[in-house]
Amino acid sequence: QKEVEQDPGPLSVPEGAIVSLNCTYSNSAFQYFMWYRQYSRKGPELLMYTYSSGNKEDGRFTAQVDKSSKYISLFIRDSQPSDSATYLCAMSVDTGRRALTFGSGTRLQVQP
Amino acid sequence: ETGVTQTPRHLVMGMTNKKSLKCEQHLGHNAMYWYKQSAKKPLELMFVYSLEERVENNSVPSRFSPECPNSSHLFLHLHTLQPEDSALYLCASSQDLAGGSDTQYFGPGTRLTVL
């Protein structure tokens, strides 16, 4: 079983739709949760960062963490064609771990 | 721009060639990382350096050899690679290694094709 599971997509939605991207994980020690966005031919860029459980909102983006279910989500409101990219979830434990564990990424296409 | 640059952006090499990938970060960070990204697979951590000292090596074959001459530069030396090594190689940096909250910033990657 992979440590982090993420549906690869592609996920195709019309412009203006609400997008829900999700990851599940198996390691209950994960405390820090991140979402990266990766455009074609570019490196990943940090989009959202959350510590422990709860919600975090930044403009059109909302990140949710449910540690009891080992499930994290990224919601995109009023999706735009410029949101078309691959979205990677990543997570790490509190201390002692020097790097991130990534999901395989979900490819999102927002149709104009 | 993320402040992390990588060269070359594309590289095609034969199995007997020797080449090097270069990464430079302009963020004043102390930690640098090499990742391998293959299609439909999670990013795989290869090497971690902190203050020019290698602190993690995730069972990477010896045909990949990292070098960190200073905290701003990181190299990945390649020799006698296999076709399955074809992938996007990403460099990242972070302020420090301490704790899980440290954000990593990625470069654009080098697309490597091994013939």
mmCIF file with all atom_site columns, C-alpha atoms in Angstrom:
data_model
loop_
_atom_site.group_PDB
_atom_site.id
_atom_site.type_symbol
_atom_site.label_atom_id
_atom_site.label_alt_id
_atom_site.label_comp_id
_atom_site.label_asym_id
_atom_site.label_entity_id
_atom_site.label_seq_id
_atom_site.pdbx_PDB_ins_code
_atom_site.Cartn_x
_atom_site.Cartn_y
_atom_site.Cartn_z
_atom_site.occupancy
_atom_site.B_iso_or_equiv
_atom_site.pdbx_formal_charge
_atom_site.auth_seq_id
_atom_site.auth_comp_id
_atom_site.auth_asym_id
_atom_site.auth_atom_id
_atom_site.pdbx_PDB_model_num
ATOM 1   C CA . GLN A 1 1   ? 0.000   0.000  0.000   1.00 0.00 ? 1   GLN A CA 1
ATOM 2   C CA . LYS A 1 2   ? 1.313   3.444  -0.912  1.00 0.00 ? 2   LYS A CA 1
ATOM 3   C CA . GLU A 1 3   ? 1.804   5.885  1.951   1.00 0.00 ? 3   GLU A CA 1
ATOM 4   C CA . VAL A 1 4   ? -0.164  8.536  0.079   1.00 0.00 ? 4   VAL A CA 1
ATOM 5   C CA . GLU A 1 5   ? -2.906  7.775  -2.434  1.00 0.00 ? 5   GLU A CA 1
ATOM 6   C CA . GLN A 1 6   ? -4.090  10.312 -4.965  1.00 0.00 ? 6   GLN A CA 1
ATOM 7   C CA . ASP A 1 7   ? -6.414  9.820  -7.930  1.00 0.00 ? 7   ASP A CA 1
ATOM 8   C CA . PRO A 1 8   ? -4.348  10.592 -11.047 1.00 0.00 ? 8   PRO A CA 1
ATOM 9   C CA . GLY A 1 9   ? -7.287  11.936 -13.073 1.00 0.00 ? 9   GLY A CA 1
ATOM 10  C CA . PRO A 1 10  ? -7.421  13.616 -15.473 1.00 0.00 ? 10  PRO A CA 1
ATOM 11  C CA . LEU A 1 11  ? -10.248 15.622 -14.003 1.00 0.00 ? 11  LEU A CA 1
ATOM 12  C CA . SER A 1 12  ? -12.008 17.826 -16.547 1.00 0.00 ? 12  SER A CA 1
ATOM 13  C CA . VAL A 1 13  ? -14.409 20.556 -15.410 1.00 0.00 ? 13  VAL A CA 1
ATOM 14  C CA . PRO A 1 14  ? -16.043 23.599 -17.033 1.00 0.00 ? 14  PRO A CA 1
ATOM 15  C CA . GLU A 1 15  ? -14.858 27.069 -16.149 1.00 0.00 ? 15  GLU A CA 1
ATOM 16  C CA . GLY A 1 16  ? -16.512 28.342 -12.974 1.00 0.00 ? 16  GLY A CA 1
ATOM 17  C CA . ALA A 1 17  ? -17.000 24.893 -11.435 1.00 0.00 ? 17  ALA A CA 1
ATOM 18  C CA . ILE A 1 18  ? -15.991 23.960 -7.910  1.00 0.00 ? 18  ILE A CA 1
ATOM 19  C CA . VAL A 1 19  ? -13.151 21.461 -7.968  1.00 0.00 ? 19  VAL A CA 1
ATOM 20  C CA . SER A 1 20  ? -12.441 18.950 -5.226  1.00 0.00 ? 20  SER A CA 1
ATOM 21  C CA . LEU A 1 21  ? -9.059  17.235 -5.104  1.00 0.00 ? 21  LEU A CA 1
ATOM 22  C CA . ASN A 1 22  ? -8.294  14.607 -2.490  1.00 0.00 ? 22  ASN A CA 1
ATOM 23  C CA . CYS A 1 23  ? -5.587  12.478 -0.944  1.00 0.00 ? 23  CYS A CA 1
ATOM 24  C CA . THR A 1 24  ? -5.674  9.692  1.585   1.00 0.00 ? 24  THR A CA 1
ATOM 25  C CA . TYR A 1 25  ? -2.721  8.555  3.639   1.00 0.00 ? 25  TYR A CA 1
ATOM 26  C CA . SER A 1 26  ? -1.788  5.724  5.941   1.00 0.00 ? 26  SER A CA 1
ATOM 27  C CA . ASN A 1 27  ? 0.840   7.224  8.268   1.00 0.00 ? 27  ASN A CA 1
ATOM 28  C CA . SER A 1 28  ? -0.898  8.724  11.298  1.00 0.00 ? 28  SER A CA 1
ATOM 29  C CA . ALA A 1 29  ? 2.350   10.539 12.209  1.00 0.00 ? 29  ALA A CA 1
ATOM 30  C CA . PHE A 1 30  ? 1.908   13.056 9.396   1.00 0.00 ? 30  PHE A CA 1
ATOM 31  C CA . GLN A 1 31  ? 1.319   16.515 10.849  1.00 0.00 ? 31  GLN A CA 1
ATOM 32  C CA . TYR A 1 32  ? 2.079   18.924 8.015   1.00 0.00 ? 32  TYR A CA 1
ATOM 33  C CA . PHE A 1 33  ? 0.051   18.877 4.828   1.00 0.00 ? 33  PHE A CA 1
ATOM 34  C CA . MET A 1 34  ? 0.755   20.730 1.627   1.00 0.00 ? 34  MET A CA 1
ATOM 35  C CA . TRP A 1 35  ? -0.669  21.146 -1.818  1.00 0.00 ? 35  TRP A CA 1
ATOM 36  C CA . TYR A 1 36  ? 1.651   21.889 -4.713  1.00 0.00 ? 36  TYR A CA 1
ATOM 37  C CA . ARG A 1 37  ? 0.627   22.962 -8.193  1.00 0.00 ? 37  ARG A CA 1
ATOM 38  C CA . GLN A 1 38  ? 2.753   21.911 -11.136 1.00 0.00 ? 38  GLN A CA 1
ATOM 39  C CA . TYR A 1 39  ? 2.274   23.405 -14.568 1.00 0.00 ? 39  TYR A CA 1
ATOM 40  C CA . SER A 1 40  ? 3.516   21.563 -17.613 1.00 0.00 ? 40  SER A CA 1
ATOM 41  C CA . ARG A 1 41  ? 7.319   21.774 -17.963 1.00 0.00 ? 41  ARG A CA 1
ATOM 42  C CA . LYS A 1 42  ? 7.660   23.492 -14.583 1.00 0.00 ? 42  LYS A CA 1
ATOM 43  C CA . GLY A 1 43  ? 8.622   22.419 -11.087 1.00 0.00 ? 43  GLY A CA 1
ATOM 44  C CA . PRO A 1 44  ? 5.998   22.156 -8.327  1.00 0.00 ? 44  PRO A CA 1
ATOM 45  C CA . GLU A 1 45  ? 5.087   25.388 -6.521  1.00 0.00 ? 45  GLU A CA 1
ATOM 46  C CA . LEU A 1 46  ? 3.618   25.517 -3.039  1.00 0.00 ? 46  LEU A CA 1
ATOM 47  C CA . LEU A 1 47  ? -0.048  26.444 -3.091  1.00 0.00 ? 47  LEU A CA 1
ATOM 48  C CA . MET A 1 48  ? -1.374  25.748 0.397   1.00 0.00 ? 48  MET A CA 1
ATOM 49  C CA . TYR A 1 49  ? 0.125   24.627 3.683   1.00 0.00 ? 49  TYR A CA 1
ATOM 50  C CA . THR A 1 50  ? -1.784  23.318 6.720   1.00 0.00 ? 50  THR A CA 1
ATOM 51  C CA . TYR A 1 51  ? -0.693  22.067 10.088  1.00 0.00 ? 51  TYR A CA 1
ATOM 52  C CA . SER A 1 52  ? -2.733  19.292 11.735  1.00 0.00 ? 52  SER A CA 1
ATOM 53  C CA . SER A 1 53  ? -6.506  19.194 11.279  1.00 0.00 ? 53  SER A CA 1
ATOM 54  C CA . GLY A 1 54  ? -8.825  21.948 10.147  1.00 0.00 ? 54  GLY A CA 1
ATOM 55  C CA . ASN A 1 55  ? -9.467  24.273 7.244   1.00 0.00 ? 55  ASN A CA 1
ATOM 56  C CA . LYS A 1 56  ? -7.402  26.976 5.646   1.00 0.00 ? 56  LYS A CA 1
ATOM 57  C CA . GLU A 1 57  ? -8.624  29.413 3.037   1.00 0.00 ? 57  GLU A CA 1
ATOM 58  C CA . ASP A 1 58  ? -6.643  31.525 0.593   1.00 0.00 ? 58  ASP A CA 1
ATOM 59  C CA . GLY A 1 59  ? -8.660  33.314 -2.057  1.00 0.00 ? 59  GLY A CA 1
ATOM 60  C CA . ARG A 1 60  ? -10.396 30.731 -4.224  1.00 0.00 ? 60  ARG A CA 1
ATOM 61  C CA . PHE A 1 61  ? -8.534  27.853 -2.556  1.00 0.00 ? 61  PHE A CA 1
ATOM 62  C CA . THR A 1 62  ? -9.525  25.981 0.607   1.00 0.00 ? 62  THR A CA 1
ATOM 63  C CA . ALA A 1 63  ? -7.487  23.180 2.137   1.00 0.00 ? 63  ALA A CA 1
ATOM 64  C CA . GLN A 1 64  ? -9.093  20.740 4.564   1.00 0.00 ? 64  GLN A CA 1
ATOM 65  C CA . VAL A 1 65  ? -7.424  18.144 6.748   1.00 0.00 ? 65  VAL A CA 1
ATOM 66  C CA . ASP A 1 66  ? -9.293  15.372 8.547   1.00 0.00 ? 66  ASP A CA 1
ATOM 67  C CA . LYS A 1 67  ? -6.695  13.490 10.527  1.00 0.00 ? 67  LYS A CA 1
ATOM 68  C CA . SER A 1 68  ? -9.237  11.083 12.013  1.00 0.00 ? 68  SER A CA 1
ATOM 69  C CA . SER A 1 69  ? -10.032 9.841  8.509   1.00 0.00 ? 69  SER A CA 1
ATOM 70  C CA . LYS A 1 70  ? -6.488  10.385 7.180   1.00 0.00 ? 70  LYS A CA 1
ATOM 71  C CA . TYR A 1 71  ? -7.975  12.428 4.361   1.00 0.00 ? 71  TYR A CA 1
ATOM 72  C CA . ILE A 1 72  ? -7.071  15.810 2.941   1.00 0.00 ? 72  ILE A CA 1
ATOM 73  C CA . SER A 1 73  ? -8.820  17.918 0.336   1.00 0.00 ? 73  SER A CA 1
ATOM 74  C CA . LEU A 1 74  ? -8.201  20.970 -1.784  1.00 0.00 ? 74  LEU A CA 1
ATOM 75  C CA . PHE A 1 75  ? -11.210 22.902 -3.052  1.00 0.00 ? 75  PHE A CA 1
ATOM 76  C CA . ILE A 1 76  ? -10.981 25.407 -5.877  1.00 0.00 ? 76  ILE A CA 1
ATOM 77  C CA . ARG A 1 77  ? -13.927 27.778 -6.280  1.00 0.00 ? 77  ARG A CA 1
ATOM 78  C CA . ASP A 1 78  ? -14.779 29.525 -9.546  1.00 0.00 ? 78  ASP A CA 1
ATOM 79  C CA . SER A 1 79  ? -12.178 27.470 -11.386 1.00 0.00 ? 79  SER A CA 1
ATOM 80  C CA . GLN A 1 80  ? -10.324 29.148 -14.240 1.00 0.00 ? 80  GLN A CA 1
ATOM 81  C CA . PRO A 1 81  ? -8.519  27.747 -17.295 1.00 0.00 ? 81  PRO A CA 1
ATOM 82  C CA . SER A 1 82  ? -5.309  29.000 -15.664 1.00 0.00 ? 82  SER A CA 1
ATOM 83  C CA . ASP A 1 83  ? -5.918  26.486 -12.860 1.00 0.00 ? 83  ASP A CA 1
ATOM 84  C CA . SER A 1 84  ? -5.251  23.667 -15.341 1.00 0.00 ? 84  SER A CA 1
ATOM 85  C CA . ALA A 1 85  ? -2.238  21.873 -13.900 1.00 0.00 ? 85  ALA A CA 1
ATOM 86  C CA . THR A 1 86  ? -1.248  18.819 -11.915 1.00 0.00 ? 86  THR A CA 1
ATOM 87  C CA . TYR A 1 87  ? -1.942  19.118 -8.194  1.00 0.00 ? 87  TYR A CA 1
ATOM 88  C CA . LEU A 1 88  ? 0.311   17.219 -5.812  1.00 0.00 ? 88  LEU A CA 1
ATOM 89  C CA . CYS A 1 89  ? -0.454  16.614 -2.183  1.00 0.00 ? 89  CYS A CA 1
ATOM 90  C CA . ALA A 1 90  ? 2.508   16.266 0.151   1.00 0.00 ? 90  ALA A CA 1
ATOM 91  C CA . MET A 1 91  ? 2.916   15.652 3.836   1.00 0.00 ? 91  MET A CA 1
ATOM 92  C CA . SER A 1 92  ? 5.531   15.230 6.527   1.00 0.00 ? 92  SER A CA 1
ATOM 93  C CA . VAL A 1 93  ? 5.854   14.247 10.167  1.00 0.00 ? 93  VAL A CA 1
ATOM 94  C CA . ASP A 1 94  ? 6.495   16.765 12.916  1.00 0.00 ? 94  ASP A CA 1
ATOM 95  C CA . THR A 1 95  ? 10.204  16.323 13.491  1.00 0.00 ? 95  THR A CA 1
ATOM 96  C CA . GLY A 1 96  ? 12.994  14.070 12.451  1.00 0.00 ? 96  GLY A CA 1
ATOM 97  C CA . ARG A 1 97  ? 11.834  13.690 8.907   1.00 0.00 ? 97  ARG A CA 1
ATOM 98  C CA . ARG A 1 98  ? 13.816  15.651 6.435   1.00 0.00 ? 98  ARG A CA 1
ATOM 99  C CA . ALA A 1 99  ? 11.640  15.493 3.382   1.00 0.00 ? 99  ALA A CA 1
ATOM 100 C CA . LEU A 1 100 ? 8.122   15.259 2.057   1.00 0.00 ? 100 LEU A CA 1
ATOM 101 C CA . THR A 1 101 ? 6.021   12.269 1.037   1.00 0.00 ? 101 THR A CA 1
ATOM 102 C CA . PHE A 1 102 ? 4.123   13.062 -2.136  1.00 0.00 ? 102 PHE A CA 1
ATOM 103 C CA . GLY A 1 103 ? 1.038   11.737 -3.833  1.00 0.00 ? 103 GLY A CA 1
ATOM 104 C CA . SER A 1 104 ? 1.337   10.920 -7.516  1.00 0.00 ? 104 SER A CA 1
ATOM 105 C CA . GLY A 1 105 ? -0.646  14.021 -8.524  1.00 0.00 ? 105 GLY A CA 1
ATOM 106 C CA . THR A 1 106 ? -4.055  14.733 -10.065 1.00 0.00 ? 106 THR A CA 1
ATOM 107 C CA . ARG A 1 107 ? -4.169  16.351 -13.476 1.00 0.00 ? 107 ARG A CA 1
ATOM 108 C CA . LEU A 1 108 ? -6.872  19.026 -13.686 1.00 0.00 ? 108 LEU A CA 1
ATOM 109 C CA . GLN A 1 109 ? -8.220  20.532 -16.890 1.00 0.00 ? 109 GLN A CA 1
ATOM 110 C CA . VAL A 1 110 ? -10.555 23.515 -16.697 1.00 0.00 ? 110 VAL A CA 1
ATOM 111 C CA . GLN A 1 111 ? -12.391 23.955 -19.982 1.00 0.00 ? 111 GLN A CA 1
ATOM 112 C CA . PRO A 1 112 ? -13.190 27.546 -21.059 1.00 0.00 ? 112 PRO A CA 1
ATOM 113 C CA . GLU B 2 1   ? 10.538  32.447 -10.658 1.00 0.00 ? 1   GLU B CA 1
ATOM 114 C CA . THR B 2 2   ? 11.052  30.298 -7.597  1.00 0.00 ? 2   THR B CA 1
ATOM 115 C CA . GLY B 2 3   ? 14.636  31.333 -6.978  1.00 0.00 ? 3   GLY B CA 1
ATOM 116 C CA . VAL B 2 4   ? 15.841  27.830 -7.793  1.00 0.00 ? 4   VAL B CA 1
ATOM 117 C CA . THR B 2 5   ? 17.363  27.348 -11.227 1.00 0.00 ? 5   THR B CA 1
ATOM 118 C CA . GLN B 2 6   ? 18.383  24.149 -12.972 1.00 0.00 ? 6   GLN B CA 1
ATOM 119 C CA . THR B 2 7   ? 20.501  23.486 -16.047 1.00 0.00 ? 7   THR B CA 1
ATOM 120 C CA . PRO B 2 8   ? 20.205  22.017 -18.538 1.00 0.00 ? 8   PRO B CA 1
ATOM 121 C CA . ARG B 2 9   ? 16.422  21.986 -18.917 1.00 0.00 ? 9   ARG B CA 1
ATOM 122 C CA . HIS B 2 10  ? 16.593  19.042 -21.330 1.00 0.00 ? 10  HIS B CA 1
ATOM 123 C CA . LEU B 2 11  ? 19.245  16.366 -21.691 1.00 0.00 ? 11  LEU B CA 1
ATOM 124 C CA . VAL B 2 12  ? 19.492  13.369 -23.986 1.00 0.00 ? 12  VAL B CA 1
ATOM 125 C CA . MET B 2 13  ? 22.313  10.961 -23.302 1.00 0.00 ? 13  MET B CA 1
ATOM 126 C CA . GLY B 2 14  ? 23.464  7.519  -24.254 1.00 0.00 ? 14  GLY B CA 1
ATOM 127 C CA . MET B 2 15  ? 23.961  4.767  -21.713 1.00 0.00 ? 15  MET B CA 1
ATOM 128 C CA . THR B 2 16  ? 27.746  5.159  -21.803 1.00 0.00 ? 16  THR B CA 1
ATOM 129 C CA . ASN B 2 17  ? 27.830  8.938  -21.451 1.00 0.00 ? 17  ASN B CA 1
ATOM 130 C CA . LYS B 2 18  ? 28.784  10.976 -18.408 1.00 0.00 ? 18  LYS B CA 1
ATOM 131 C CA . LYS B 2 19  ? 26.859  14.175 -17.745 1.00 0.00 ? 19  LYS B CA 1
ATOM 132 C CA . SER B 2 20  ? 26.041  16.458 -14.831 1.00 0.00 ? 20  SER B CA 1
ATOM 133 C CA . LEU B 2 21  ? 22.916  18.292 -13.750 1.00 0.00 ? 21  LEU B CA 1
ATOM 134 C CA . LYS B 2 22  ? 23.305  21.609 -12.000 1.00 0.00 ? 22  LYS B CA 1
ATOM 135 C CA . CYS B 2 23  ? 21.078  23.336 -9.476  1.00 0.00 ? 23  CYS B CA 1
ATOM 136 C CA . GLU B 2 24  ? 21.505  26.780 -7.967  1.00 0.00 ? 24  GLU B CA 1
ATOM 137 C CA . GLN B 2 25  ? 19.359  28.434 -5.338  1.00 0.00 ? 25  GLN B CA 1
ATOM 138 C CA . HIS B 2 26  ? 19.281  32.185 -4.759  1.00 0.00 ? 26  HIS B CA 1
ATOM 139 C CA . LEU B 2 27  ? 17.188  32.072 -1.583  1.00 0.00 ? 27  LEU B CA 1
ATOM 140 C CA . GLY B 2 28  ? 19.866  31.830 1.075   1.00 0.00 ? 28  GLY B CA 1
ATOM 141 C CA . HIS B 2 29  ? 18.644  28.375 2.083   1.00 0.00 ? 29  HIS B CA 1
ATOM 142 C CA . ASN B 2 30  ? 20.710  25.807 3.927   1.00 0.00 ? 30  ASN B CA 1
ATOM 143 C CA . ALA B 2 31  ? 19.160  22.568 2.664   1.00 0.00 ? 31  ALA B CA 1
ATOM 144 C CA . MET B 2 32  ? 18.954  21.204 -0.874  1.00 0.00 ? 32  MET B CA 1
ATOM 145 C CA . TYR B 2 33  ? 17.323  18.130 -2.341  1.00 0.00 ? 33  TYR B CA 1
ATOM 146 C CA . TRP B 2 34  ? 17.282  15.998 -5.485  1.00 0.00 ? 34  TRP B CA 1
ATOM 147 C CA . TYR B 2 35  ? 13.998  14.335 -6.503  1.00 0.00 ? 35  TYR B CA 1
ATOM 148 C CA . LYS B 2 36  ? 13.115  12.068 -9.405  1.00 0.00 ? 36  LYS B CA 1
ATOM 149 C CA . GLN B 2 37  ? 9.687   12.471 -11.008 1.00 0.00 ? 37  GLN B CA 1
ATOM 150 C CA . SER B 2 38  ? 8.504   9.695  -13.320 1.00 0.00 ? 38  SER B CA 1
ATOM 151 C CA . ALA B 2 39  ? 5.175   9.665  -15.131 1.00 0.00 ? 39  ALA B CA 1
ATOM 152 C CA . LYS B 2 40  ? 2.214   8.777  -12.884 1.00 0.00 ? 40  LYS B CA 1
ATOM 153 C CA . LYS B 2 41  ? 4.491   8.146  -9.888  1.00 0.00 ? 41  LYS B CA 1
ATOM 154 C CA . PRO B 2 42  ? 5.036   10.204 -6.736  1.00 0.00 ? 42  PRO B CA 1
ATOM 155 C CA . LEU B 2 43  ? 8.145   12.300 -6.477  1.00 0.00 ? 43  LEU B CA 1
ATOM 156 C CA . GLU B 2 44  ? 10.969  10.129 -5.203  1.00 0.00 ? 44  GLU B CA 1
ATOM 157 C CA . LEU B 2 45  ? 13.495  11.711 -2.882  1.00 0.00 ? 45  LEU B CA 1
ATOM 158 C CA . MET B 2 46  ? 17.047  10.861 -3.936  1.00 0.00 ? 46  MET B CA 1
ATOM 159 C CA . PHE B 2 47  ? 19.425  12.949 -1.839  1.00 0.00 ? 47  PHE B CA 1
ATOM 160 C CA . VAL B 2 48  ? 19.298  15.566 0.898   1.00 0.00 ? 48  VAL B CA 1
ATOM 161 C CA . TYR B 2 49  ? 22.068  17.994 1.798   1.00 0.00 ? 49  TYR B CA 1
ATOM 162 C CA . SER B 2 50  ? 22.221  20.324 4.748   1.00 0.00 ? 50  SER B CA 1
ATOM 163 C CA . LEU B 2 51  ? 25.017  22.898 4.924   1.00 0.00 ? 51  LEU B CA 1
ATOM 164 C CA . GLU B 2 52  ? 26.869  20.988 2.213   1.00 0.00 ? 52  GLU B CA 1
ATOM 165 C CA . GLU B 2 53  ? 26.738  17.702 4.139   1.00 0.00 ? 53  GLU B CA 1
ATOM 166 C CA . ARG B 2 54  ? 24.762  14.760 2.782   1.00 0.00 ? 54  ARG B CA 1
ATOM 167 C CA . VAL B 2 55  ? 22.201  13.769 5.390   1.00 0.00 ? 55  VAL B CA 1
ATOM 168 C CA . GLU B 2 56  ? 20.049  11.317 3.489   1.00 0.00 ? 56  GLU B CA 1
ATOM 169 C CA . ASN B 2 57  ? 20.535  8.940  0.590   1.00 0.00 ? 57  ASN B CA 1
ATOM 170 C CA . ASN B 2 58  ? 17.470  6.923  -0.284  1.00 0.00 ? 58  ASN B CA 1
ATOM 171 C CA . SER B 2 59  ? 19.046  3.770  -1.749  1.00 0.00 ? 59  SER B CA 1
ATOM 172 C CA . VAL B 2 60  ? 19.903  5.463  -4.991  1.00 0.00 ? 60  VAL B CA 1
ATOM 173 C CA . PRO B 2 61  ? 22.067  3.470  -7.465  1.00 0.00 ? 61  PRO B CA 1
ATOM 174 C CA . SER B 2 62  ? 25.701  4.481  -7.548  1.00 0.00 ? 62  SER B CA 1
ATOM 175 C CA . ARG B 2 63  ? 25.376  5.620  -11.163 1.00 0.00 ? 63  ARG B CA 1
ATOM 176 C CA . PHE B 2 64  ? 23.910  8.791  -9.604  1.00 0.00 ? 64  PHE B CA 1
ATOM 177 C CA . SER B 2 65  ? 26.506  10.776 -7.673  1.00 0.00 ? 65  SER B CA 1
ATOM 178 C CA . PRO B 2 66  ? 25.589  14.047 -5.919  1.00 0.00 ? 66  PRO B CA 1
ATOM 179 C CA . GLU B 2 67  ? 27.926  16.883 -5.080  1.00 0.00 ? 67  GLU B CA 1
ATOM 180 C CA . CYS B 2 68  ? 27.272  19.960 -2.966  1.00 0.00 ? 68  CYS B CA 1
ATOM 181 C CA . PRO B 2 69  ? 30.282  22.313 -3.075  1.00 0.00 ? 69  PRO B CA 1
ATOM 182 C CA . ASN B 2 70  ? 28.475  25.078 -1.154  1.00 0.00 ? 70  ASN B CA 1
ATOM 183 C CA . SER B 2 71  ? 25.011  25.821 0.183   1.00 0.00 ? 71  SER B CA 1
ATOM 184 C CA . SER B 2 72  ? 23.920  27.497 -3.075  1.00 0.00 ? 72  SER B CA 1
ATOM 185 C CA . HIS B 2 73  ? 24.925  24.825 -5.548  1.00 0.00 ? 73  HIS B CA 1
ATOM 186 C CA . LEU B 2 74  ? 24.025  21.190 -6.009  1.00 0.00 ? 74  LEU B CA 1
ATOM 187 C CA . PHE B 2 75  ? 25.109  18.826 -8.757  1.00 0.00 ? 75  PHE B CA 1
ATOM 188 C CA . LEU B 2 76  ? 23.983  15.388 -9.833  1.00 0.00 ? 76  LEU B CA 1
ATOM 189 C CA . HIS B 2 77  ? 26.657  13.502 -11.768 1.00 0.00 ? 77  HIS B CA 1
ATOM 190 C CA . LEU B 2 78  ? 25.352  10.809 -14.083 1.00 0.00 ? 78  LEU B CA 1
ATOM 191 C CA . HIS B 2 79  ? 27.226  7.873  -15.606 1.00 0.00 ? 79  HIS B CA 1
ATOM 192 C CA . THR B 2 80  ? 26.261  4.620  -17.310 1.00 0.00 ? 80  THR B CA 1
ATOM 193 C CA . LEU B 2 81  ? 22.561  5.309  -16.886 1.00 0.00 ? 81  LEU B CA 1
ATOM 194 C CA . GLN B 2 82  ? 19.757  2.992  -17.935 1.00 0.00 ? 82  GLN B CA 1
ATOM 195 C CA . PRO B 2 83  ? 16.695  3.833  -20.064 1.00 0.00 ? 83  PRO B CA 1
ATOM 196 C CA . GLU B 2 84  ? 14.490  3.501  -16.954 1.00 0.00 ? 84  GLU B CA 1
ATOM 197 C CA . ASP B 2 85  ? 16.376  6.459  -15.478 1.00 0.00 ? 85  ASP B CA 1
ATOM 198 C CA . SER B 2 86  ? 14.624  8.719  -17.981 1.00 0.00 ? 86  SER B CA 1
ATOM 199 C CA . ALA B 2 87  ? 12.559  11.139 -15.898 1.00 0.00 ? 87  ALA B CA 1
ATOM 200 C CA . LEU B 2 88  ? 12.244  14.716 -14.712 1.00 0.00 ? 88  LEU B CA 1
ATOM 201 C CA . TYR B 2 89  ? 14.914  15.473 -12.115 1.00 0.00 ? 89  TYR B CA 1
ATOM 202 C CA . LEU B 2 90  ? 13.884  18.180 -9.705  1.00 0.00 ? 90  LEU B CA 1
ATOM 203 C CA . CYS B 2 91  ? 16.029  20.164 -7.341  1.00 0.00 ? 91  CYS B CA 1
ATOM 204 C CA . ALA B 2 92  ? 14.520  21.826 -4.272  1.00 0.00 ? 92  ALA B CA 1
ATOM 205 C CA . SER B 2 93  ? 15.752  23.922 -1.384  1.00 0.00 ? 93  SER B CA 1
ATOM 206 C CA . SER B 2 94  ? 14.451  24.873 2.054   1.00 0.00 ? 94  SER B CA 1
ATOM 207 C CA . GLN B 2 95  ? 15.628  27.181 4.792   1.00 0.00 ? 95  GLN B CA 1
ATOM 208 C CA . ASP B 2 96  ? 16.657  24.367 7.111   1.00 0.00 ? 96  ASP B CA 1
ATOM 209 C CA . LEU B 2 97  ? 15.937  20.718 7.785   1.00 0.00 ? 97  LEU B CA 1
ATOM 210 C CA . ALA B 2 98  ? 14.479  21.347 11.224  1.00 0.00 ? 98  ALA B CA 1
ATOM 211 C CA . GLY B 2 99  ? 10.915  20.194 11.702  1.00 0.00 ? 99  GLY B CA 1
ATOM 212 C CA . GLY B 2 100 ? 8.258   19.221 9.209   1.00 0.00 ? 100 GLY B CA 1
ATOM 213 C CA . SER B 2 101 ? 7.065   22.739 8.584   1.00 0.00 ? 101 SER B CA 1
ATOM 214 C CA . ASP B 2 102 ? 9.917   23.806 6.385   1.00 0.00 ? 102 ASP B CA 1
ATOM 215 C CA . THR B 2 103 ? 8.679   24.745 2.929   1.00 0.00 ? 103 THR B CA 1
ATOM 216 C CA . GLN B 2 104 ? 10.544  23.368 -0.041  1.00 0.00 ? 104 GLN B CA 1
ATOM 217 C CA . TYR B 2 105 ? 10.928  25.437 -3.177  1.00 0.00 ? 105 TYR B CA 1
ATOM 218 C CA . PHE B 2 106 ? 11.432  23.600 -6.451  1.00 0.00 ? 106 PHE B CA 1
ATOM 219 C CA . GLY B 2 107 ? 13.344  24.373 -9.594  1.00 0.00 ? 107 GLY B CA 1
ATOM 220 C CA . PRO B 2 108 ? 11.872  23.774 -13.066 1.00 0.00 ? 108 PRO B CA 1
ATOM 221 C CA . GLY B 2 109 ? 13.582  20.422 -13.445 1.00 0.00 ? 109 GLY B CA 1
ATOM 222 C CA . THR B 2 110 ? 15.808  18.741 -16.013 1.00 0.00 ? 110 THR B CA 1
ATOM 223 C CA . ARG B 2 111 ? 13.991  16.434 -18.436 1.00 0.00 ? 111 ARG B CA 1
ATOM 224 C CA . LEU B 2 112 ? 16.423  13.522 -18.916 1.00 0.00 ? 112 LEU B CA 1
ATOM 225 C CA . THR B 2 113 ? 16.123  10.965 -21.691 1.00 0.00 ? 113 THR B CA 1
ATOM 226 C CA . VAL B 2 114 ? 18.475  7.986  -21.716 1.00 0.00 ? 114 VAL B CA 1
ATOM 227 C CA . LEU B 2 115 ? 18.734  6.218  -25.042 1.00 0.00 ? 115 LEU B CA 1
#
